[in-house]
Each structure stands twice: as C-alpha cells, then as structure tokens.
C-alpha cells in the first residue's frame, strides 16, 4: 500500500485496510445497533478498553470503523474518529478537549457555522482570540500563558485567504501547543497536513472525500505529532498505556459517545466508496477552477477574483509551496458594482445554485445574503466579503461548458 500511487491506494483501501466478509471488496453497511457477546467477560473488556470491539453502534460499528481506517490512511495519521457531520467533528473535538479558562488562537476568516461554534465556546468560558492567520506575527502577539491550541482552515471560505500552515506548525512546536487544522477545502492529494506539523486534522467528509453530495459525515484525525502527556485536560480514565491515543480516546468518549453525533453505517459506506475516485475528481476540479478563475479575472463585469492559483493572490506563493495538486477548487468573485448577484445567478443554466462544496457539479451562491448573513455587515467587511460576492465550487464538468455558462450569464447582465 505505501508503495502504491494515491489513486491505487484509495481504490483498494477498503479491502486491504479492513476485512470485509465473504470476499466483498467494500465493507458492507452494518445496521445492527447492538452486538452480542457469548462470553460476558468480553463485553466487560471492550467497555474497559482492554480489547477492541463494538458494544453499541452510537459509539462504534464495523462500517464506521472501516471508514475511519481509510480516512486515517488518507491523512497518514495515527488514528481517526468519524462523526455524523463535519460540524459534529469540530464541536465534539473542541468540547471534549477544552474547558473554561482555556485560550485558543483562531482564524478570523472562519466559515460562518464554525465561527458560530467559536462564539458558543466563548459563552462557555473558553477564551478565543480571532486573528489574521496569514500573519505569523499576529499569531505570536495573541499567544497567552493559557493558550492551548491554534485553529485555522487551510484555505478560508469564501475569500480564500491561505494560512502558512508550515510556519504556524513550527511555532506551535516551539510553544508546545496543539495545531488543529480544518482540511476540508484541501484534502489529499492537494495538501498533506501531517507534513506541516499539524496535531489534529478536522474535515467534512461530505465534501471532497465523498464527492457526490449523497451522504453527510465528518472526521478528526490525530497525526501522532502532539505529545498528549503535556496536555493537562486529559481525564485520568483516558490516560491509557498507549499515550499516543489519549487525545482520540477522550474525543471518542467525551465527544462521540457523550454528545451522540454518530455517523450512520449507510452514510459511512457511501463515503468510503466515494473516496475511491478522489485522485481523479480533485485534480480535475482544481484544473477547472484555475481555468475558470483566469477567465473571470479577465472579464470586464467581474471586479475581483479570489483564488490562490492566480499570481496576484496575496498568499499565492505560500499556496504554491503548500499545495501539491493545484490550488483547490473553490473561488469567489466580486461582480461589477451595477450587477445584481441574484439576477446573475438566475441567468446561469448549467451551474447549480446551492450551498455545498466539493461536489462533482459546479455550484454557486450569493455569499453575503446566505451563508454569512448572520455575521452582520461589519464582520463581513473584516473578512473581505462584499455584498456582490459569489462563491463558486468548481466541479468536474468539461471546462468549456463551465466557462460558456458563466460567459452567457455575464453577457446578459
């Protein structure tokens, strides 16, 4: 497996990492809620963590564990836990690990729902400093003695600010704090977070991993690079013999088990099958996005294009260094001042107006009036979001057809 190429590894991961029954090449959907033990001591040992097994599908099932194994291999991690959604993975991880009085340094460019979660953590007594993560100096100035972690997305949604993960990773190592990265926008093969010193990777499996818009899911992956023995918040009951598993054990127990955001076995099966074509889908989408960004950047009815693959993007050179397979497939545009974004979107024939990312189909939606509406005008301005901004998730269609649709819609304005 380690000597195979990315796509070969993904196509054969299920049957090689797991043991599907009866010669199946995909792990089947295990829909049983409960699991029988002929020897009562076995269920005791599983409950106490002395042996692996399933006791109740809210905590684990064969289907979900199989997917977690594949996600962990994808990110080259030390272990993974899957959840019902990406937001469930985020909220469960933060609520499991951090407590009243802890301080976190967090990107000021977070996606709207994630920013809302951070505000909830503030209400619970966790201190948060929102900073410009494109500036390492701003991160350093925000550090406090009670800082527990730094959290950022690799590429911000929707204005595509790019954090220098490698520089932040080195700083976190110096300080002995955790680096948590949301890698939803740039999963492998685009970006390998473990190579940049990331401690925990959080992602929505719904997006590029699944790819087909037919199943929700999320995951947290421990890279094995953080020393959990230095983290005082680990409960005594979870300080097991294998110190590298302390963090994931607490996330499983206090996050997944207690909060109950369980990934359904059927969804796990769909996501696992979707993973097989990542090596084909993602490069295609990234290549399409670069061509579309170039076209829009030269169109007179588009005032700004936000895409890391353009040479004039503020973090273009950081993106070029960090990303191995294109520059991602998300871009945003500001329409010229006299163009109504709703009228423009209504002119599109092929492109779908929908709130989603990482789909095989190209999607677009007005940002300020939808996913960032609750943020308010002042907060949107700080994030660089204009009233005319359109976010585009570029799919795998033929690029000539994508460009033709945008061209005719802009010409109609």
Short mmCIF file of C-alpha atoms in Angstrom, two decimals:
data_model
loop_
_atom_site.label_atom_id
_atom_site.label_comp_id
_atom_site.label_asym_id
_atom_site.label_seq_id
_atom_site.Cartn_x
_atom_site.Cartn_y
_atom_site.Cartn_z
CA UNK A 1 0.00 0.00 0.00
CA UNK A 2 2.70 2.50 0.94
CA UNK A 3 4.44 1.96 -2.39
CA UNK A 4 1.30 2.43 -4.48
CA UNK A 5 0.15 5.66 -6.06
CA UNK A 6 -2.60 7.76 -4.48
CA UNK A 7 -5.49 6.52 -6.62
CA UNK A 8 -4.38 2.88 -6.49
CA UNK A 9 -4.22 3.10 -2.71
CA UNK A 10 -7.69 4.64 -2.47
CA UNK A 11 -9.31 2.15 -4.84
CA UNK A 12 -8.00 -0.84 -2.86
CA UNK A 13 -8.01 0.70 0.63
CA UNK A 14 -11.23 -0.85 1.90
CA UNK A 15 -10.36 -4.48 1.25
CA UNK A 16 -6.70 -4.06 2.26
CA UNK A 17 -7.14 -1.95 5.42
CA UNK A 18 -10.27 -3.76 6.55
CA UNK A 19 -11.55 -7.34 6.34
CA UNK A 20 -14.91 -7.36 4.55
CA UNK A 21 -16.71 -10.67 4.90
CA UNK A 22 -17.40 -13.21 2.15
CA UNK A 23 -14.80 -11.72 -0.21
CA UNK A 24 -16.61 -8.39 -0.56
CA UNK A 25 -14.38 -5.59 -1.82
CA UNK A 26 -16.40 -2.99 0.15
CA UNK A 27 -17.18 -3.17 3.84
CA UNK A 28 -20.96 -3.65 4.00
CA UNK A 29 -23.34 -1.41 5.90
CA UNK A 30 -23.72 -2.88 9.40
CA UNK A 31 -27.13 -1.73 10.57
CA UNK A 32 -27.34 -3.54 13.91
CA UNK A 33 -27.49 -1.23 16.92
CA UNK A 34 -26.41 -3.87 19.43
CA UNK A 35 -23.74 -6.57 19.42
CA UNK A 36 -23.92 -9.93 21.18
CA UNK A 37 -21.15 -11.38 23.36
CA UNK A 38 -21.25 -15.09 24.14
CA UNK A 39 -18.78 -14.57 26.99
CA UNK A 40 -19.83 -11.71 29.28
CA UNK A 41 -16.19 -11.04 30.15
CA UNK A 42 -15.59 -9.98 26.55
CA UNK A 43 -18.12 -7.15 26.73
CA UNK A 44 -16.57 -6.06 30.03
CA UNK A 45 -13.12 -5.97 28.40
CA UNK A 46 -14.42 -3.94 25.44
CA UNK A 47 -16.13 -1.44 27.76
CA UNK A 48 -12.92 -1.04 29.74
CA UNK A 49 -10.77 -0.64 26.64
CA UNK A 50 -8.81 -3.82 27.18
CA UNK A 51 -9.76 -5.20 23.75
CA UNK A 52 -11.26 -3.87 20.53
CA UNK A 53 -14.91 -4.46 19.72
CA UNK A 54 -18.35 -2.92 19.33
CA UNK A 55 -20.93 -2.76 22.09
CA UNK A 56 -23.41 -0.15 20.82
CA UNK A 57 -23.48 1.49 17.41
CA UNK A 58 -23.73 5.02 18.86
CA UNK A 59 -20.10 4.57 19.84
CA UNK A 60 -18.84 2.35 17.02
CA UNK A 61 -19.78 -0.08 14.29
CA UNK A 62 -17.89 -2.08 11.70
CA UNK A 63 -18.92 0.23 8.86
CA UNK A 64 -17.80 3.41 10.60
CA UNK A 65 -14.54 1.96 11.89
CA UNK A 66 -13.74 0.76 8.37
CA UNK A 67 -14.24 4.30 7.04
CA UNK A 68 -12.14 5.74 9.89
CA UNK A 69 -9.31 3.40 8.90
CA UNK A 70 -9.47 4.65 5.31
CA UNK A 71 -9.63 8.32 6.34
CA UNK A 72 -6.68 7.81 8.67
CA UNK A 73 -4.64 6.23 5.87
CA UNK A 74 -5.61 9.10 3.56
CA UNK A 75 -4.18 11.63 6.02
CA UNK A 76 -1.29 9.36 7.10
CA UNK A 77 -2.42 9.67 10.69
CA UNK A 78 -2.18 7.80 13.97
CA UNK A 79 -5.93 7.19 14.21
CA UNK A 80 -9.28 8.72 13.26
CA UNK A 81 -12.81 9.09 14.58
CA UNK A 82 -15.80 9.66 12.30
CA UNK A 83 -18.90 11.71 13.07
CA UNK A 84 -22.32 12.44 11.59
CA UNK A 85 -21.16 15.72 10.01
CA UNK A 86 -18.09 17.93 9.76
CA UNK A 87 -19.59 20.36 12.28
CA UNK A 88 -20.16 17.43 14.65
CA UNK A 89 -16.48 16.54 14.34
CA UNK A 90 -15.50 20.12 15.14
CA UNK A 91 -17.86 20.68 18.04
CA UNK A 92 -17.24 17.27 19.59
CA UNK A 93 -13.47 17.72 19.42
CA UNK A 94 -13.45 21.21 20.95
CA UNK A 95 -15.96 20.35 23.66
CA UNK A 96 -14.07 17.16 24.53
CA UNK A 97 -10.63 18.77 24.80
CA UNK A 98 -11.06 22.32 26.07
CA UNK A 99 -12.61 23.79 29.21
CA UNK A 100 -13.48 27.05 30.95
CA UNK A 101 -10.40 29.28 31.20
CA UNK A 102 -8.51 27.78 28.25
CA UNK A 103 -7.38 30.14 25.50
CA UNK A 104 -7.47 29.41 21.78
CA UNK A 105 -6.00 31.38 18.87
CA UNK A 106 -8.43 31.11 15.97
CA UNK A 107 -8.56 32.34 12.40
CA UNK A 108 -10.69 35.44 11.89
CA UNK A 109 -11.65 34.13 8.44
CA UNK A 110 -13.60 31.07 9.61
CA UNK A 111 -16.59 29.72 7.73
CA UNK A 112 -19.83 31.09 9.20
CA UNK A 113 -21.02 27.95 11.01
CA UNK A 114 -17.57 27.38 12.51
CA UNK A 115 -17.42 31.00 13.68
CA UNK A 116 -20.81 30.48 15.32
CA UNK A 117 -19.40 27.45 17.15
CA UNK A 118 -16.48 29.54 18.40
CA UNK A 119 -18.96 32.11 19.78
CA UNK A 120 -20.70 29.27 21.63
CA UNK A 121 -17.37 28.23 23.14
CA UNK A 122 -16.87 31.81 24.31
CA UNK A 123 -20.27 31.63 26.03
CA UNK A 124 -18.99 28.54 27.86
CA UNK A 125 -15.96 30.39 29.21
CA UNK A 126 -13.30 29.40 26.68
CA UNK A 127 -11.24 32.43 25.70
CA UNK A 128 -10.74 32.96 21.98
CA UNK A 129 -8.58 35.45 20.09
CA UNK A 130 -9.58 35.87 16.44
CA UNK A 131 -6.51 36.77 14.40
CA UNK A 132 -5.32 37.16 10.83
CA UNK A 133 -3.73 33.73 10.37
CA UNK A 134 -1.90 34.89 7.25
CA UNK A 135 0.35 36.82 9.66
CA UNK A 136 2.54 34.72 11.94
CA UNK A 137 3.38 37.86 13.88
CA UNK A 138 -0.31 38.41 14.70
CA UNK A 139 -0.49 34.82 15.95
CA UNK A 140 2.58 35.31 18.14
CA UNK A 141 1.16 38.50 19.63
CA UNK A 142 -2.07 36.70 20.53
CA UNK A 143 -0.28 33.96 22.49
CA UNK A 144 -1.02 33.77 26.23
CA UNK A 145 0.24 31.50 29.02
CA UNK A 146 -3.11 29.63 28.94
CA UNK A 147 -3.11 29.16 25.15
CA UNK A 148 -3.98 25.55 24.43
CA UNK A 149 -4.25 25.46 20.64
CA UNK A 150 -4.23 27.34 17.36
CA UNK A 151 -7.06 26.59 14.94
CA UNK A 152 -7.32 27.53 11.29
CA UNK A 153 -8.61 26.36 7.94
CA UNK A 154 -6.03 25.70 5.23
CA UNK A 155 -7.88 27.96 2.80
CA UNK A 156 -10.61 30.27 4.04
CA UNK A 157 -14.13 30.02 2.71
CA UNK A 158 -15.10 32.11 0.75
CA UNK A 159 -12.31 34.70 0.27
CA UNK A 160 -9.55 32.05 0.01
CA UNK A 161 -7.02 33.52 2.45
CA UNK A 162 -4.26 30.93 2.84
CA UNK A 163 -2.66 30.25 6.21
CA UNK A 164 1.05 29.39 6.26
CA UNK A 165 0.48 26.05 7.98
CA UNK A 166 4.14 25.08 7.96
CA UNK A 167 5.21 28.29 9.73
CA UNK A 168 2.35 28.01 12.22
CA UNK A 169 3.25 24.36 12.80
CA UNK A 170 6.83 25.26 13.67
CA UNK A 171 5.63 27.93 16.08
CA UNK A 172 3.21 25.52 17.76
CA UNK A 173 6.03 23.01 18.20
CA UNK A 174 8.19 25.69 19.84
CA UNK A 175 5.38 26.63 22.22
CA UNK A 176 4.17 23.10 22.85
CA UNK A 177 0.61 23.93 21.84
CA UNK A 178 -1.75 22.00 19.62
CA UNK A 179 -2.29 22.92 15.96
CA UNK A 180 -5.77 22.00 14.77
CA UNK A 181 -6.46 22.43 11.05
CA UNK A 182 -9.68 22.13 9.09
CA UNK A 183 -8.52 20.44 5.89
CA UNK A 184 -11.94 20.25 4.21
CA UNK A 185 -11.02 22.60 1.37
CA UNK A 186 -7.69 20.96 0.50
CA UNK A 187 -7.70 17.24 1.31
CA UNK A 188 -5.03 14.93 -0.04
CA UNK A 189 -3.79 14.88 -2.73
CA UNK A 190 -3.90 18.73 -2.59
CA UNK A 191 -2.38 19.16 0.88
CA UNK A 192 -0.81 16.69 3.33
CA UNK A 193 -1.38 18.25 6.72
CA UNK A 194 0.79 15.83 8.69
CA UNK A 195 3.86 17.04 6.80
CA UNK A 196 3.26 20.57 8.09
CA UNK A 197 3.30 19.73 11.80
CA UNK A 198 -0.46 19.63 12.33
CA UNK A 199 -1.63 17.92 15.54
CA UNK A 200 -5.28 17.26 14.71
CA UNK A 201 -6.94 17.35 11.29
CA UNK A 202 -10.66 18.00 11.20
CA UNK A 203 -12.68 17.73 8.00
CA UNK A 204 -16.10 17.38 6.48
CA UNK A 205 -16.27 14.05 4.66
CA UNK A 206 -19.42 15.32 2.95
CA UNK A 207 -17.39 17.47 0.59
CA UNK A 208 -14.42 16.23 -1.47
CA UNK A 209 -13.98 12.89 0.28
CA UNK A 210 -17.49 11.67 -0.55
CA UNK A 211 -17.74 13.90 -3.59
CA UNK A 212 -21.24 13.01 -4.70
CA UNK A 213 -23.45 15.05 -2.39
CA UNK A 214 -25.31 11.96 -1.15
CA UNK A 215 -24.02 11.45 2.41
CA UNK A 216 -23.09 13.59 5.41
CA UNK A 217 -20.02 12.86 7.52
CA UNK A 218 -17.05 14.33 9.35
CA UNK A 219 -13.80 13.15 10.88
CA UNK A 220 -10.96 14.07 13.20
CA UNK A 221 -7.54 12.56 12.59
CA UNK A 222 -4.66 12.51 15.07
CA UNK A 223 -1.35 12.82 13.20
CA UNK A 224 0.65 11.46 16.13
CA UNK A 225 2.80 14.60 16.27
CA UNK A 226 1.42 16.06 19.50
CA UNK A 227 2.57 14.87 22.92
CA UNK A 228 -0.66 14.26 24.83
CA UNK A 229 1.28 13.76 28.06
CA UNK A 230 1.80 17.54 28.08
CA UNK A 231 -1.96 18.23 27.85
CA UNK A 232 -3.44 18.56 31.33
CA UNK A 233 -7.06 18.30 30.17
CA UNK A 234 -6.91 14.56 29.53
CA UNK A 235 -9.10 12.81 32.12
CA UNK A 236 -7.34 10.22 34.32
CA UNK A 237 -9.61 7.45 32.98
CA UNK A 238 -8.31 8.04 29.45
CA UNK A 239 -4.61 8.09 30.29
CA UNK A 240 -4.15 4.60 28.91
CA UNK A 241 -0.90 2.75 28.33
CA UNK A 242 -0.56 3.98 24.73
CA UNK A 243 -0.02 7.68 25.32
CA UNK A 244 -0.39 8.47 21.61
CA UNK A 245 -4.09 7.51 21.87
CA UNK A 246 -5.00 9.73 24.82
CA UNK A 247 -6.43 12.53 22.70
CA UNK A 248 -8.53 10.34 20.41
CA UNK A 249 -9.75 8.28 23.37
CA UNK A 250 -11.09 11.39 25.08
CA UNK A 251 -12.63 12.63 21.82
CA UNK A 252 -14.34 9.25 21.37
CA UNK A 253 -15.63 9.13 24.94
CA UNK A 254 -16.46 12.77 25.76
CA UNK A 255 -17.19 13.81 22.19
CA UNK A 256 -18.67 11.00 20.12
CA UNK A 257 -20.18 8.85 22.89
CA UNK A 258 -21.48 11.60 25.18
CA UNK A 259 -22.69 14.03 22.52
CA UNK A 260 -24.02 11.28 20.27
CA UNK A 261 -23.20 12.68 16.81
CA UNK A 262 -22.90 9.17 15.36
CA UNK A 263 -22.24 8.57 11.68
CA UNK A 264 -24.83 6.22 10.19
CA UNK A 265 -23.42 2.96 8.74
CA UNK A 266 -25.13 3.54 5.37
CA UNK A 267 -23.55 7.01 5.10
CA UNK A 268 -20.16 5.53 6.05
CA UNK A 269 -20.48 3.02 3.22
CA UNK A 270 -21.33 5.74 0.65
CA UNK A 271 -18.45 7.94 1.79
CA UNK A 272 -15.99 5.05 1.62
CA UNK A 273 -17.00 4.26 -1.95
CA UNK A 274 -16.81 7.95 -2.87
CA UNK A 275 -13.23 8.14 -1.58
CA UNK A 276 -12.07 5.76 -4.28
CA UNK A 277 -12.21 8.40 -7.02
CA UNK A 278 -10.65 11.33 -5.12
CA UNK A 279 -7.43 11.03 -7.12
CA UNK A 280 -9.41 11.53 -10.33
CA UNK A 281 -12.02 14.05 -9.18
CA UNK A 282 -9.93 16.53 -7.22
CA UNK A 283 -7.18 17.22 -9.81
CA UNK A 284 -9.89 17.68 -12.44
CA UNK A 285 -11.81 20.15 -10.26
CA UNK A 286 -8.62 22.04 -9.39
CA UNK A 287 -7.61 22.33 -13.04
CA UNK A 288 -11.10 23.52 -13.98
CA UNK A 289 -11.01 26.10 -11.17
CA UNK A 290 -7.73 27.57 -12.38
CA UNK A 291 -9.06 27.94 -15.95
CA UNK A 292 -12.32 29.46 -14.73
CA UNK A 293 -10.51 31.87 -12.39
CA UNK A 294 -8.30 33.05 -15.27
CA UNK A 295 -11.34 33.61 -17.49
CA UNK A 296 -13.23 35.54 -14.82
CA UNK A 297 -10.15 37.56 -13.88
CA UNK A 298 -10.10 38.95 -17.41
CA UNK A 299 -13.84 39.65 -17.69
CA UNK A 300 -14.89 43.32 -17.51
CA UNK A 301 -18.02 42.55 -15.49
CA UNK A 302 -16.03 40.90 -12.68
CA UNK A 303 -14.21 43.33 -10.39
CA UNK A 304 -12.30 40.81 -8.22
CA UNK A 305 -11.41 37.14 -8.33
CA UNK A 306 -10.25 35.39 -5.16
CA UNK A 307 -8.31 32.24 -6.00
CA UNK A 308 -4.88 31.16 -4.67
CA UNK A 309 -3.82 29.96 -8.12
CA UNK A 310 -3.75 33.50 -9.50
CA UNK A 311 -0.33 35.14 -9.35
CA UNK A 312 -1.69 38.31 -7.72
CA UNK A 313 -3.38 36.46 -4.84
CA UNK A 314 -1.79 37.75 -1.58
CA UNK A 315 -0.77 34.24 -0.49
CA UNK A 316 -0.11 32.76 -3.93
CA UNK A 317 3.46 31.76 -3.15
CA UNK A 318 2.50 30.16 0.17
CA UNK A 319 -0.20 28.18 -1.63
CA UNK A 320 2.25 27.17 -4.34
CA UNK A 321 4.63 25.81 -1.70
CA UNK A 322 1.99 24.03 0.40
CA UNK A 323 -0.32 22.56 -2.21
CA UNK A 324 0.77 19.57 -4.25
CA UNK A 325 -2.12 19.20 -6.68
CA UNK A 326 -3.43 22.52 -7.95
CA UNK A 327 -4.75 25.30 -5.73
CA UNK A 328 -8.06 23.89 -4.65
CA UNK A 329 -11.38 24.13 -6.46
CA UNK A 330 -13.06 26.97 -4.57
CA UNK A 331 -13.02 30.55 -5.79
CA UNK A 332 -15.08 33.66 -5.23
CA UNK A 333 -15.78 36.70 -7.35
CA UNK A 334 -17.00 40.24 -6.79
CA UNK A 335 -19.31 41.32 -9.58
CA UNK A 336 -19.07 44.81 -11.02
CA UNK A 337 -20.92 47.38 -8.91
CA UNK A 338 -24.02 47.61 -11.07
CA UNK A 339 -24.68 43.85 -11.30
CA UNK A 340 -27.25 42.22 -9.02
CA UNK A 341 -25.84 38.86 -7.79
CA UNK A 342 -29.31 37.30 -7.63
CA UNK A 343 -30.07 38.30 -11.22
CA UNK A 344 -26.69 36.97 -12.32
CA UNK A 345 -27.17 33.60 -10.63
CA UNK A 346 -30.62 33.28 -12.15
CA UNK A 347 -29.03 33.58 -15.61
CA UNK A 348 -26.86 30.51 -15.11
CA UNK A 349 -28.15 27.43 -16.95
CA UNK A 350 -25.65 24.68 -16.13
CA UNK A 351 -24.24 25.87 -12.81
CA UNK A 352 -26.37 24.92 -9.80
CA UNK A 353 -27.29 27.49 -7.16
CA UNK A 354 -26.77 25.51 -3.95
CA UNK A 355 -24.90 25.69 -0.64
CA UNK A 356 -22.33 22.93 -0.78
CA UNK A 357 -18.66 22.39 -1.66
CA UNK A 358 -16.59 19.67 -3.25
CA UNK A 359 -19.33 18.24 -5.42
CA UNK A 360 -18.87 16.78 -8.90
CA UNK A 361 -21.19 19.52 -10.13
CA UNK A 362 -20.19 23.21 -10.25
CA UNK A 363 -22.11 25.19 -7.63
CA UNK A 364 -22.55 28.90 -6.96
CA UNK A 365 -24.38 31.04 -4.42
CA UNK A 366 -24.52 34.65 -3.13
CA UNK A 367 -22.35 34.80 -0.01
CA UNK A 368 -23.44 37.87 1.95
CA UNK A 369 -27.17 37.10 1.86
CA UNK A 370 -26.87 33.39 2.68
CA UNK A 371 -24.05 31.59 4.49
CA UNK A 372 -22.64 34.79 6.05
CA UNK A 373 -25.91 36.65 6.55
CA UNK A 374 -25.88 36.10 10.33
CA UNK A 375 -22.37 37.51 10.60
CA UNK A 376 -23.56 41.05 10.01
CA UNK A 377 -22.16 43.70 7.71
CA UNK A 378 -19.30 44.79 9.96
CA UNK A 379 -17.99 41.25 10.41
CA UNK A 380 -18.32 40.54 6.69
CA UNK A 381 -16.25 43.60 5.88
CA UNK A 382 -13.47 42.39 8.22
CA UNK A 383 -13.44 39.10 6.33
CA UNK A 384 -13.38 40.76 2.91
CA UNK A 385 -16.91 39.68 1.92
CA UNK A 386 -18.72 42.17 -0.32
CA UNK A 387 -22.47 42.33 -0.96
CA UNK A 388 -21.92 41.19 -4.56
CA UNK A 389 -19.65 38.25 -3.79
CA UNK A 390 -20.42 34.91 -5.47
CA UNK A 391 -18.78 31.72 -4.17
CA UNK A 392 -18.09 29.03 -6.74
CA UNK A 393 -17.30 25.38 -6.07
CA UNK A 394 -15.93 24.08 -9.35
CA UNK A 395 -16.87 20.57 -10.40
CA UNK A 396 -15.62 18.06 -12.94
CA UNK A 397 -17.69 19.06 -15.97
CA UNK A 398 -15.94 19.94 -19.22
CA UNK A 399 -14.28 23.30 -18.65
CA UNK A 400 -15.53 24.75 -21.93
CA UNK A 401 -19.10 24.18 -20.77
CA UNK A 402 -18.46 25.78 -17.38
CA UNK A 403 -16.87 28.85 -18.93
CA UNK A 404 -19.59 29.12 -21.57
CA UNK A 405 -22.28 29.21 -18.87
CA UNK A 406 -20.54 31.95 -16.91
CA UNK A 407 -19.87 33.85 -20.13
CA UNK A 408 -23.50 33.88 -21.26
CA UNK A 409 -24.72 34.86 -17.78
CA UNK A 410 -22.27 37.77 -17.56
CA UNK A 411 -23.09 38.90 -21.08
CA UNK A 412 -26.76 39.05 -20.12
CA UNK A 413 -26.08 41.50 -17.31
#
